[in-house]
PDB file of C-alpha atoms in Angstrom:
ATOM      1  CA  MET W   1      98.129 112.318 114.780  1.00 45.00           C
ATOM      2  CA  ILE W   2      97.733 108.904 116.437  1.00 49.00           C
ATOM      3  CA  GLU W   3      94.270 108.542 114.892  1.00 49.00           C
ATOM      4  CA  TYR W   4      95.700 109.347 111.451  1.00 48.00           C
ATOM      5  CA  LEU W   5      98.443 106.764 111.852  1.00 52.00           C
ATOM      6  CA  SER W   6      95.990 104.105 113.041  1.00 56.00           C
ATOM      7  CA  GLU W   7      93.649 104.729 110.123  1.00 62.00           C
ATOM      8  CA  GLY W   8      96.461 104.696 107.582  1.00 72.00           C
ATOM      9  CA  TRP W   9      98.161 101.507 108.737  1.00 76.00           C
ATOM     10  CA  PRO W  10      97.225  99.461 105.617  1.00 86.00           C
ATOM     11  CA  LEU W  11      99.013 102.051 103.494  1.00 89.00           C
ATOM     12  CA  TYR W  12     102.115 101.853 105.676  1.00 91.00           C
ATOM     13  CA  VAL W  13     102.106  98.055 105.602  1.00 91.00           C
ATOM     14  CA  ALA W  14     101.844  98.143 101.812  1.00 92.00           C
ATOM     15  CA  ALA W  15     104.653 100.711 101.615  1.00 93.00           C
ATOM     16  CA  GLY W  16     106.890  98.606 103.877  1.00 93.00           C
ATOM     17  CA  LEU W  17     106.269  95.399 101.946  1.00 94.00           C
ATOM     18  CA  PHE W  18     106.812  97.198  98.665  1.00 96.00           C
ATOM     19  CA  GLY W  19     110.073  98.591 100.026  1.00 95.00           C
ATOM     20  CA  LEU W  20     111.276  95.135 101.044  1.00 95.00           C
ATOM     21  CA  LEU W  21     110.561  93.757  97.566  1.00 95.00           C
ATOM     22  CA  VAL W  22     112.216  96.684  95.802  1.00 96.00           C
ATOM     23  CA  GLY W  23     115.136  96.504  98.216  1.00 95.00           C
ATOM     24  CA  SER W  24     115.711  92.901  97.177  1.00 93.00           C
ATOM     25  CA  PHE W  25     115.963  94.039  93.559  1.00 94.00           C
ATOM     26  CA  LEU W  26     118.216  96.946  94.532  1.00 96.00           C
ATOM     27  CA  ASN W  27     120.675  94.409  95.933  1.00 94.00           C
ATOM     28  CA  VAL W  28     120.784  92.843  92.477  1.00 93.00           C
ATOM     29  CA  VAL W  29     121.394  96.254  90.901  1.00 94.00           C
ATOM     30  CA  ILE W  30     124.142  97.116  93.402  1.00 95.00           C
ATOM     31  CA  LEU W  31     125.969  93.838  92.806  1.00 92.00           C
ATOM     32  CA  ARG W  32     125.414  93.235  89.105  1.00 91.00           C
ATOM     33  CA  LEU W  33     125.239  96.631  87.400  1.00 93.00           C
ATOM     34  CA  PRO W  34     128.904  97.599  87.999  1.00 91.00           C
ATOM     35  CA  ALA W  35     130.081  94.208  86.741  1.00 88.00           C
ATOM     36  CA  ARG W  36     127.936  94.548  83.616  1.00 89.00           C
ATOM     37  CA  LEU W  37     129.217  98.072  82.986  1.00 88.00           C
ATOM     38  CA  MET W  38     132.860  97.102  83.410  1.00 87.00           C
ATOM     39  CA  HIS W  39     132.396  94.139  81.070  1.00 81.00           C
ATOM     40  CA  ASP W  40     130.828  96.401  78.451  1.00 82.00           C
ATOM     41  CA  TRP W  41     133.588  99.023  78.871  1.00 81.00           C
ATOM     42  CA  ARG W  42     136.283  96.397  78.338  1.00 80.00           C
ATOM     43  CA  ALA W  43     134.474  95.045  75.268  1.00 79.00           C
ATOM     44  CA  GLN W  44     134.162  98.555  73.820  1.00 79.00           C
ATOM     45  CA  SER W  45     137.846  99.212  74.519  1.00 79.00           C
ATOM     46  CA  ARG W  46     138.866  96.015  72.737  1.00 76.00           C
ATOM     47  CA  GLU W  47     136.736  96.978  69.764  1.00 76.00           C
ATOM     48  CA  LEU W  48     138.240 100.481  69.603  1.00 81.00           C
ATOM     49  CA  LEU W  49     141.768  99.046  69.846  1.00 78.00           C
ATOM     50  CA  GLY W  50     141.041  96.604  67.046  1.00 73.00           C
ATOM     51  CA  LEU W  51     141.632  93.493  69.167  1.00 69.00           C
ATOM     52  CA  ASP W  52     140.067  90.113  68.425  1.00 62.00           C
ATOM     53  CA  VAL W  53     136.737  90.682  70.129  1.00 59.00           C
ATOM     54  CA  ASP W  54     135.401  87.153  69.559  1.00 60.00           C
ATOM     55  CA  ILE W  55     138.297  85.399  71.321  1.00 56.00           C
ATOM     56  CA  THR W  56     138.425  87.728  74.323  1.00 55.00           C
ATOM     57  CA  ALA W  57     134.641  87.749  74.669  1.00 55.00           C
ATOM     58  CA  ALA W  58     134.617  83.953  74.773  1.00 54.00           C
ATOM     59  CA  ALA W  59     137.277  84.002  77.481  1.00 58.00           C
ATOM     60  CA  GLU W  60     135.307  86.603  79.454  1.00 69.00           C
ATOM     61  CA  PRO W  61     131.596  85.758  79.413  1.00 74.00           C
ATOM     62  CA  ALA W  62     129.138  88.499  80.260  1.00 76.00           C
ATOM     63  CA  PRO W  63     128.134  88.785  83.944  1.00 79.00           C
ATOM     64  CA  PRO W  64     124.523  87.999  84.916  1.00 78.00           C
ATOM     65  CA  ASP W  65     121.908  90.496  83.782  1.00 79.00           C
ATOM     66  CA  LEU W  66     119.689  92.388  86.209  1.00 78.00           C
ATOM     67  CA  VAL W  67     116.380  90.676  85.490  1.00 77.00           C
ATOM     68  CA  PHE W  68     116.466  87.246  83.873  1.00 74.00           C
ATOM     69  CA  LYS W  69     119.348  85.501  85.626  1.00 78.00           C
ATOM     70  CA  GLY W  70     118.224  83.858  88.869  1.00 77.00           C
ATOM     71  CA  SER W  71     119.954  84.428  92.189  1.00 81.00           C
ATOM     72  CA  HIS W  72     122.638  82.025  93.372  1.00 80.00           C
ATOM     73  CA  CYS W  73     125.065  81.670  96.245  1.00 79.00           C
ATOM     74  CA  PRO W  74     128.312  83.502  95.362  1.00 79.00           C
ATOM     75  CA  GLN W  75     130.322  80.775  97.136  1.00 80.00           C
ATOM     76  CA  CYS W  76     128.864  77.419  96.078  1.00 82.00           C
ATOM     77  CA  LYS W  77     126.989  78.804  93.010  1.00 79.00           C
ATOM     78  CA  HIS W  78     123.851  76.854  93.994  1.00 79.00           C
ATOM     79  CA  ALA W  79     120.660  78.372  92.591  1.00 83.00           C
ATOM     80  CA  LEU W  80     118.473  79.858  95.296  1.00 81.00           C
ATOM     81  CA  SER W  81     114.851  78.808  95.649  1.00 81.00           C
ATOM     82  CA  PRO W  82     112.019  81.328  96.116  1.00 81.00           C
ATOM     83  CA  LEU W  83     112.028  80.517  99.839  1.00 81.00           C
ATOM     84  CA  ASP W  84     115.676  81.572 100.000  1.00 81.00           C
ATOM     85  CA  ASN W  85     114.825  84.940  98.449  1.00 85.00           C
ATOM     86  CA  VAL W  86     112.090  86.210 100.764  1.00 87.00           C
ATOM     87  CA  PRO W  87     113.285  89.737 101.619  1.00 88.00           C
ATOM     88  CA  LEU W  88     114.752  90.065 105.107  1.00 90.00           C
ATOM     89  CA  LEU W  89     112.879  87.006 106.421  1.00 90.00           C
ATOM     90  CA  SER W  90     115.051  84.449 104.595  1.00 88.00           C
ATOM     91  CA  TRP W  91     118.236  86.009 105.956  1.00 88.00           C
ATOM     92  CA  LEU W  92     116.845  85.885 109.500  1.00 89.00           C
ATOM     93  CA  VAL W  93     115.565  82.309 109.209  1.00 88.00           C
ATOM     94  CA  LEU W  94     118.854  81.105 107.710  1.00 86.00           C
ATOM     95  CA  ARG W  95     120.762  83.095 110.363  1.00 86.00           C
ATOM     96  CA  GLY W  96     122.822  84.824 107.728  1.00 86.00           C
ATOM     97  CA  ARG W  97     124.200  81.666 106.103  1.00 89.00           C
ATOM     98  CA  CYS W  98     123.655  79.863 102.816  1.00 85.00           C
ATOM     99  CA  ARG W  99     121.241  76.943 103.122  1.00 85.00           C
ATOM    100  CA  TYR W 100     123.459  74.730 100.945  1.00 84.00           C
ATOM    101  CA  CYS W 101     127.091  75.472 101.854  1.00 87.00           C
ATOM    102  CA  ARG W 102     126.614  77.433 105.127  1.00 86.00           C
ATOM    103  CA  ALA W 103     128.823  80.259 103.857  1.00 87.00           C
ATOM    104  CA  PRO W 104     128.063  83.631 105.477  1.00 90.00           C
ATOM    105  CA  ILE W 105     125.584  85.828 103.602  1.00 86.00           C
ATOM    106  CA  SER W 106     126.597  89.478 103.450  1.00 89.00           C
ATOM    107  CA  THR W 107     124.679  91.789 105.774  1.00 92.00           C
ATOM    108  CA  GLN W 108     124.282  94.073 102.771  1.00 92.00           C
ATOM    109  CA  TYR W 109     121.220  92.098 101.695  1.00 92.00           C
ATOM    110  CA  PRO W 110     119.033  92.617 104.782  1.00 93.00           C
ATOM    111  CA  LEU W 111     120.366  96.143 105.366  1.00 95.00           C
ATOM    112  CA  VAL W 112     119.444  97.343 101.868  1.00 96.00           C
ATOM    113  CA  GLU W 113     116.027  95.676 102.084  1.00 96.00           C
ATOM    114  CA  LEU W 114     115.317  97.153 105.508  1.00 96.00           C
ATOM    115  CA  LEU W 115     116.619 100.587 104.519  1.00 96.00           C
ATOM    116  CA  THR W 116     114.427 100.641 101.418  1.00 97.00           C
ATOM    117  CA  ALA W 117     111.370  99.616 103.439  1.00 97.00           C
ATOM    118  CA  VAL W 118     112.005 102.341 106.020  1.00 96.00           C
ATOM    119  CA  ALA W 119     112.597 104.946 103.307  1.00 97.00           C
ATOM    120  CA  CYS W 120     109.312 104.030 101.594  1.00 96.00           C
ATOM    121  CA  LEU W 121     107.461 104.201 104.920  1.00 95.00           C
ATOM    122  CA  VAL W 122     108.866 107.645 105.718  1.00 96.00           C
ATOM    123  CA  VAL W 123     108.035 108.979 102.251  1.00 97.00           C
ATOM    124  CA  VAL W 124     104.440 107.733 102.489  1.00 95.00           C
ATOM    125  CA  TRP W 125     104.163 109.137 106.022  1.00 93.00           C
ATOM    126  CA  LYS W 126     105.411 112.501 104.719  1.00 94.00           C
ATOM    127  CA  PHE W 127     103.326 112.798 101.551  1.00 94.00           C
ATOM    128  CA  GLY W 128     100.446 110.344 101.956  1.00 91.00           C
ATOM    129  CA  PRO W 129      98.906 108.460  99.017  1.00 92.00           C
ATOM    130  CA  THR W 130      99.921 111.033  96.391  1.00 94.00           C
ATOM    131  CA  TRP W 131     102.041 111.344  93.279  1.00 95.00           C
ATOM    132  CA  HIS W 132     104.532 113.159  95.491  1.00 96.00           C
ATOM    133  CA  ALA W 133     104.990 109.930  97.456  1.00 96.00           C
ATOM    134  CA  ALA W 134     105.381 107.860  94.284  1.00 96.00           C
ATOM    135  CA  ALA W 135     108.085 110.223  93.047  1.00 97.00           C
ATOM    136  CA  GLY W 136     109.713 110.269  96.478  1.00 97.00           C
ATOM    137  CA  ILE W 137     109.885 106.475  96.536  1.00 97.00           C
ATOM    138  CA  ALA W 138     111.560 106.491  93.117  1.00 97.00           C
ATOM    139  CA  LEU W 139     114.067 109.071  94.376  1.00 98.00           C
ATOM    140  CA  SER W 140     114.757 107.054  97.527  1.00 97.00           C
ATOM    141  CA  CYS W 141     115.331 103.809  95.627  1.00 97.00           C
ATOM    142  CA  LEU W 142     117.706 105.410  93.138  1.00 97.00           C
ATOM    143  CA  LEU W 143     119.677 107.060  95.952  1.00 98.00           C
ATOM    144  CA  ILE W 144     119.981 103.749  97.807  1.00 97.00           C
ATOM    145  CA  ALA W 145     121.193 101.966  94.662  1.00 97.00           C
ATOM    146  CA  LEU W 146     123.704 104.714  93.897  1.00 97.00           C
ATOM    147  CA  SER W 147     124.979 104.742  97.484  1.00 96.00           C
ATOM    148  CA  GLY W 148     125.463 100.982  97.524  1.00 96.00           C
ATOM    149  CA  ILE W 149     127.310 100.968  94.205  1.00 96.00           C
ATOM    150  CA  ASP W 150     129.527 103.914  95.139  1.00 95.00           C
ATOM    151  CA  PHE W 151     130.340 102.423  98.538  1.00 92.00           C
ATOM    152  CA  ARG W 152     131.394  99.121  96.944  1.00 92.00           C
ATOM    153  CA  THR W 153     133.088 100.325  93.757  1.00 92.00           C
ATOM    154  CA  GLN W 154     133.519 104.121  93.982  1.00 92.00           C
ATOM    155  CA  LEU W 155     131.363 104.464  90.878  1.00 93.00           C
ATOM    156  CA  LEU W 156     128.217 106.523  90.337  1.00 95.00           C
ATOM    157  CA  PRO W 157     126.958 105.146  86.998  1.00 95.00           C
ATOM    158  CA  ASP W 158     125.393 107.471  84.441  1.00 95.00           C
ATOM    159  CA  ASN W 159     122.778 104.724  84.010  1.00 94.00           C
ATOM    160  CA  LEU W 160     121.301 105.886  87.339  1.00 96.00           C
ATOM    161  CA  THR W 161     122.430 109.496  87.870  1.00 97.00           C
ATOM    162  CA  LEU W 162     121.201 110.739  84.494  1.00 96.00           C
ATOM    163  CA  PRO W 163     117.697 109.178  84.774  1.00 97.00           C
ATOM    164  CA  LEU W 164     117.493 110.725  88.257  1.00 97.00           C
ATOM    165  CA  LEU W 165     118.395 114.113  86.765  1.00 97.00           C
ATOM    166  CA  TRP W 166     115.947 113.869  83.875  1.00 97.00           C
ATOM    167  CA  LEU W 167     113.145 112.641  86.133  1.00 97.00           C
ATOM    168  CA  GLY W 168     113.630 115.655  88.390  1.00 97.00           C
ATOM    169  CA  LEU W 169     113.521 117.994  85.404  1.00 97.00           C
ATOM    170  CA  LEU W 170     110.425 116.326  83.964  1.00 97.00           C
ATOM    171  CA  LEU W 171     108.598 116.457  87.300  1.00 97.00           C
ATOM    172  CA  SER W 172     109.204 120.197  87.401  1.00 96.00           C
ATOM    173  CA  LEU W 173     106.888 120.562  84.392  1.00 95.00           C
ATOM    174  CA  GLN W 174     103.943 119.565  86.589  1.00 92.00           C
ATOM    175  CA  PRO W 175     105.388 121.094  88.875  1.00 92.00           C
ATOM    176  CA  LEU W 176     105.507 118.450  91.592  1.00 93.00           C
ATOM    177  CA  PHE W 177     108.204 119.827  93.910  1.00 95.00           C
ATOM    178  CA  VAL W 178     109.773 122.850  92.199  1.00 96.00           C
ATOM    179  CA  GLY W 179     109.077 124.701  88.964  1.00 96.00           C
ATOM    180  CA  PRO W 180     111.111 124.418  85.755  1.00 96.00           C
ATOM    181  CA  VAL W 181     113.250 127.495  86.466  1.00 97.00           C
ATOM    182  CA  ASP W 182     114.270 126.271  89.919  1.00 97.00           C
ATOM    183  CA  ALA W 183     114.855 122.745  88.592  1.00 97.00           C
ATOM    184  CA  ILE W 184     117.141 123.927  85.790  1.00 97.00           C
ATOM    185  CA  LEU W 185     119.026 126.333  88.049  1.00 97.00           C
ATOM    186  CA  GLY W 186     119.337 123.666  90.747  1.00 97.00           C
ATOM    187  CA  ALA W 187     120.742 121.141  88.274  1.00 97.00           C
ATOM    188  CA  ALA W 188     123.226 123.614  86.777  1.00 97.00           C
ATOM    189  CA  ILE W 189     124.391 125.133  90.074  1.00 97.00           C
ATOM    190  CA  GLY W 190     124.587 121.727  91.757  1.00 96.00           C
ATOM    191  CA  TYR W 191     126.803 120.331  89.020  1.00 96.00           C
ATOM    192  CA  LEU W 192     128.988 123.407  88.657  1.00 95.00           C
ATOM    193  CA  SER W 193     129.528 123.869  92.392  1.00 94.00           C
ATOM    194  CA  LEU W 194     131.260 120.519  92.847  1.00 92.00           C
ATOM    195  CA  TRP W 195     132.893 120.802  89.425  1.00 93.00           C
ATOM    196  CA  THR W 196     134.496 124.060  90.610  1.00 93.00           C
ATOM    197  CA  VAL W 197     135.636 122.478  93.879  1.00 90.00           C
ATOM    198  CA  TYR W 198     137.057 119.522  91.953  1.00 88.00           C
ATOM    199  CA  TRP W 199     139.179 121.682  89.661  1.00 89.00           C
ATOM    200  CA  ALA W 200     140.274 124.054  92.416  1.00 89.00           C
ATOM    201  CA  PHE W 201     141.471 121.078  94.461  1.00 84.00           C
ATOM    202  CA  LYS W 202     143.144 119.413  91.483  1.00 86.00           C
ATOM    203  CA  LEU W 203     144.973 122.565  90.371  1.00 87.00           C
ATOM    204  CA  THR W 204     146.109 123.214  93.927  1.00 88.00           C
ATOM    205  CA  THR W 205     147.196 119.715  94.930  1.00 85.00           C
ATOM    206  CA  GLY W 206     147.505 117.829  91.648  1.00 81.00           C
ATOM    207  CA  LYS W 207     145.077 115.210  92.983  1.00 80.00           C
ATOM    208  CA  GLU W 208     141.454 114.391  92.273  1.00 79.00           C
ATOM    209  CA  GLY W 209     139.320 115.008  95.349  1.00 75.00           C
ATOM    210  CA  MET W 210     136.095 113.480  94.000  1.00 81.00           C
ATOM    211  CA  GLY W 211     134.624 111.800  90.946  1.00 83.00           C
ATOM    212  CA  HIS W 212     132.532 113.294  88.175  1.00 89.00           C
ATOM    213  CA  GLY W 213     129.586 111.208  89.313  1.00 92.00           C
ATOM    214  CA  ASP W 214     129.378 113.364  92.450  1.00 94.00           C
ATOM    215  CA  PHE W 215     128.776 116.438  90.261  1.00 94.00           C
ATOM    216  CA  LYS W 216     125.948 114.679  88.443  1.00 96.00           C
ATOM    217  CA  LEU W 217     124.361 113.391  91.649  1.00 97.00           C
ATOM    218  CA  LEU W 218     124.268 116.844  93.246  1.00 97.00           C
ATOM    219  CA  GLY W 219     122.968 118.284  89.982  1.00 97.00           C
ATOM    220  CA  ALA W 220     120.194 115.680  89.954  1.00 97.00           C
ATOM    221  CA  LEU W 221     119.225 116.557  93.534  1.00 98.00           C
ATOM    222  CA  GLY W 222     119.191 120.223  92.543  1.00 97.00           C
ATOM    223  CA  ALA W 223     116.763 119.371  89.741  1.00 97.00           C
ATOM    224  CA  TRP W 224     114.438 117.753  92.290  1.00 97.00           C
ATOM    225  CA  MET W 225     114.619 120.402  95.009  1.00 96.00           C
ATOM    226  CA  GLY W 226     115.893 123.598  93.448  1.00 95.00           C
ATOM    227  CA  PRO W 227     118.956 125.763  94.169  1.00 95.00           C
ATOM    228  CA  LYS W 228     117.908 126.627  97.754  1.00 92.00           C
ATOM    229  CA  SER W 229     118.467 123.010  98.756  1.00 93.00           C
ATOM    230  CA  LEU W 230     122.067 122.811  97.563  1.00 94.00           C
ATOM    231  CA  LEU W 231     123.869 124.598 100.399  1.00 92.00           C
ATOM    232  CA  PRO W 232     122.110 122.546 103.111  1.00 91.00           C
ATOM    233  CA  ILE W 233     122.895 119.347 101.178  1.00 94.00           C
ATOM    234  CA  ILE W 234     126.571 120.267 100.808  1.00 93.00           C
ATOM    235  CA  LEU W 235     126.906 121.253 104.464  1.00 90.00           C
ATOM    236  CA  LEU W 236     125.095 118.183 105.753  1.00 91.00           C
ATOM    237  CA  SER W 237     126.951 115.784 103.442  1.00 92.00           C
ATOM    238  CA  SER W 238     130.282 117.273 104.520  1.00 89.00           C
ATOM    239  CA  LEU W 239     129.348 116.870 108.189  1.00 89.00           C
ATOM    240  CA  VAL W 240     128.110 113.303 107.734  1.00 86.00           C
ATOM    241  CA  GLY W 241     131.132 112.478 105.583  1.00 85.00           C
ATOM    242  CA  ALA W 242     133.580 113.820 108.162  1.00 84.00           C
ATOM    243  CA  ILE W 243     131.995 111.832 110.995  1.00 85.00           C
ATOM    244  CA  LEU W 244     131.249 108.556 109.229  1.00 82.00           C
ATOM    245  CA  GLY W 245     134.416 108.741 107.123  1.00 79.00           C
ATOM    246  CA  SER W 246     136.558 108.963 110.238  1.00 80.00           C
ATOM    247  CA  ILE W 247     134.715 106.020 111.764  1.00 82.00           C
ATOM    248  CA  ILE W 248     135.134 103.924 108.602  1.00 77.00           C
ATOM    249  CA  LEU W 249     138.854 104.692 108.383  1.00 74.00           C
ATOM    250  CA  ALA W 250     139.363 103.922 112.060  1.00 76.00           C
ATOM    251  CA  THR W 251     137.516 100.593 111.909  1.00 77.00           C
ATOM    252  CA  ARG W 252     139.436  99.555 108.784  1.00 70.00           C
ATOM    253  CA  GLY W 253     142.798 100.701 110.154  1.00 68.00           C
ATOM    254  CA  LYS W 254     143.354 103.109 107.242  1.00 68.00           C
ATOM    255  CA  ASP W 255     144.869 106.585 107.225  1.00 63.00           C
ATOM    256  CA  ARG W 256     143.272 109.789 105.944  1.00 67.00           C
ATOM    257  CA  SER W 257     144.894 109.408 102.519  1.00 65.00           C
ATOM    258  CA  THR W 258     142.606 106.436 101.797  1.00 72.00           C
ATOM    259  CA  PRO W 259     139.887 107.482  99.314  1.00 75.00           C
ATOM    260  CA  ILE W 260     136.306 107.292 100.595  1.00 83.00           C
ATOM    261  CA  PRO W 261     133.318 107.586  98.259  1.00 88.00           C
ATOM    262  CA  PHE W 262     131.445 110.863  98.783  1.00 90.00           C
ATOM    263  CA  GLY W 263     128.314 109.844  96.863  1.00 93.00           C
ATOM    264  CA  PRO W 264     126.600 108.043  99.777  1.00 94.00           C
ATOM    265  CA  PHE W 265     126.970 111.148 101.958  1.00 94.00           C
ATOM    266  CA  ILE W 266     125.482 113.363  99.244  1.00 95.00           C
ATOM    267  CA  ALA W 267     122.631 110.856  98.870  1.00 96.00           C
ATOM    268  CA  VAL W 268     121.906 110.763 102.615  1.00 95.00           C
ATOM    269  CA  ALA W 269     122.000 114.562 102.873  1.00 95.00           C
ATOM    270  CA  GLY W 270     119.814 114.912  99.775  1.00 96.00           C
ATOM    271  CA  TRP W 271     117.218 112.491 101.100  1.00 97.00           C
ATOM    272  CA  VAL W 272     117.116 114.213 104.493  1.00 95.00           C
ATOM    273  CA  GLN W 273     116.709 117.573 102.756  1.00 95.00           C
ATOM    274  CA  PHE W 274     113.940 116.123 100.578  1.00 96.00           C
ATOM    275  CA  ILE W 275     111.972 114.880 103.587  1.00 95.00           C
ATOM    276  CA  TRP W 276     112.725 117.540 106.210  1.00 92.00           C
ATOM    277  CA  GLY W 277     114.085 120.423 104.142  1.00 87.00           C
ATOM    278  CA  GLU W 278     111.584 123.024 105.327  1.00 84.00           C
ATOM    279  CA  GLU W 279     112.039 122.049 108.963  1.00 85.00           C
ATOM    280  CA  LEU W 280     115.830 122.213 108.593  1.00 79.00           C
ATOM    281  CA  LEU W 281     115.670 125.660 106.981  1.00 77.00           C
ATOM    282  CA  ARG W 282     113.544 126.932 109.876  1.00 80.00           C
ATOM    283  CA  LEU W 283     116.055 125.415 112.291  1.00 76.00           C
ATOM    284  CA  TYR W 284     118.983 127.091 110.519  1.00 71.00           C
ATOM    285  CA  ALA W 285     117.127 130.418 110.532  1.00 71.00           C
ATOM    286  CA  SER W 286     116.331 130.185 114.248  1.00 76.00           C
ATOM    287  CA  VAL W 287     119.963 129.384 115.050  1.00 72.00           C
ATOM    288  CA  LEU W 288     121.235 132.330 112.998  1.00 68.00           C
ATOM    289  CA  LEU W 289     118.697 134.732 114.530  1.00 70.00           C
ATOM    290  CA  ALA W 290     119.621 133.571 118.014  1.00 69.00           C
ATOM    291  CA  GLN W 291     123.261 134.550 117.512  1.00 62.00           C
TER     292      GLN W 291
END
């Protein structure tokens, strides 16, 4: 094992560096995509209502796009140089503050970059230099972006959940992880399971317990890993959500009625199942047999 790791270190270095670079872009997606979507939704609403679109659009310019608009400090609006945008390293060198106005830089930036690098490293360690690893990196990056957006805005955009679903279904044609039958069943059962819980909770309490994006995210994970993965994902996400949700509420001084996004917990559980699903199933089986 040690010999394998020592021989494969260039691959791991490349995976880590690639993860840092992609993580930097994921920060852009997490921050800018919701603003772009909300701007577009308001514009579409004005058009449907027959309002003067030209006047309101001039008063509300479109937020920066995801690719062509350069990064800038959200406080002083100063454009950032390439040296200010080196993933993780720039934040450490600048000690978490803007070079120009010394305003604090959110820890989201280095955390997302580091998390993406670690996720890419683990995927490459698990699958090696294969198409499985390439697909796993794509899955990891989409889950990180969705988690960040949901945590900040309580949104799981169709722009990300639906491509994740369709990619899982298309990969089943190879098949890369599961076959087409398992992928279709996993997508349908994953969506309908949370859809059923949603309506049961709403009819019982009159409240919405989760968003529709959660249904789509679990359905997408079912398309990647099949129906056998869904129960472990639901159980693990519920456990992680109960623990971390309580910690988040306690640190923020909120009560249990405060809504907490469930998408990040589904994403974490789905990624863990994707990497260590077989090991977890063996662990569950051994625990059940021991009782």
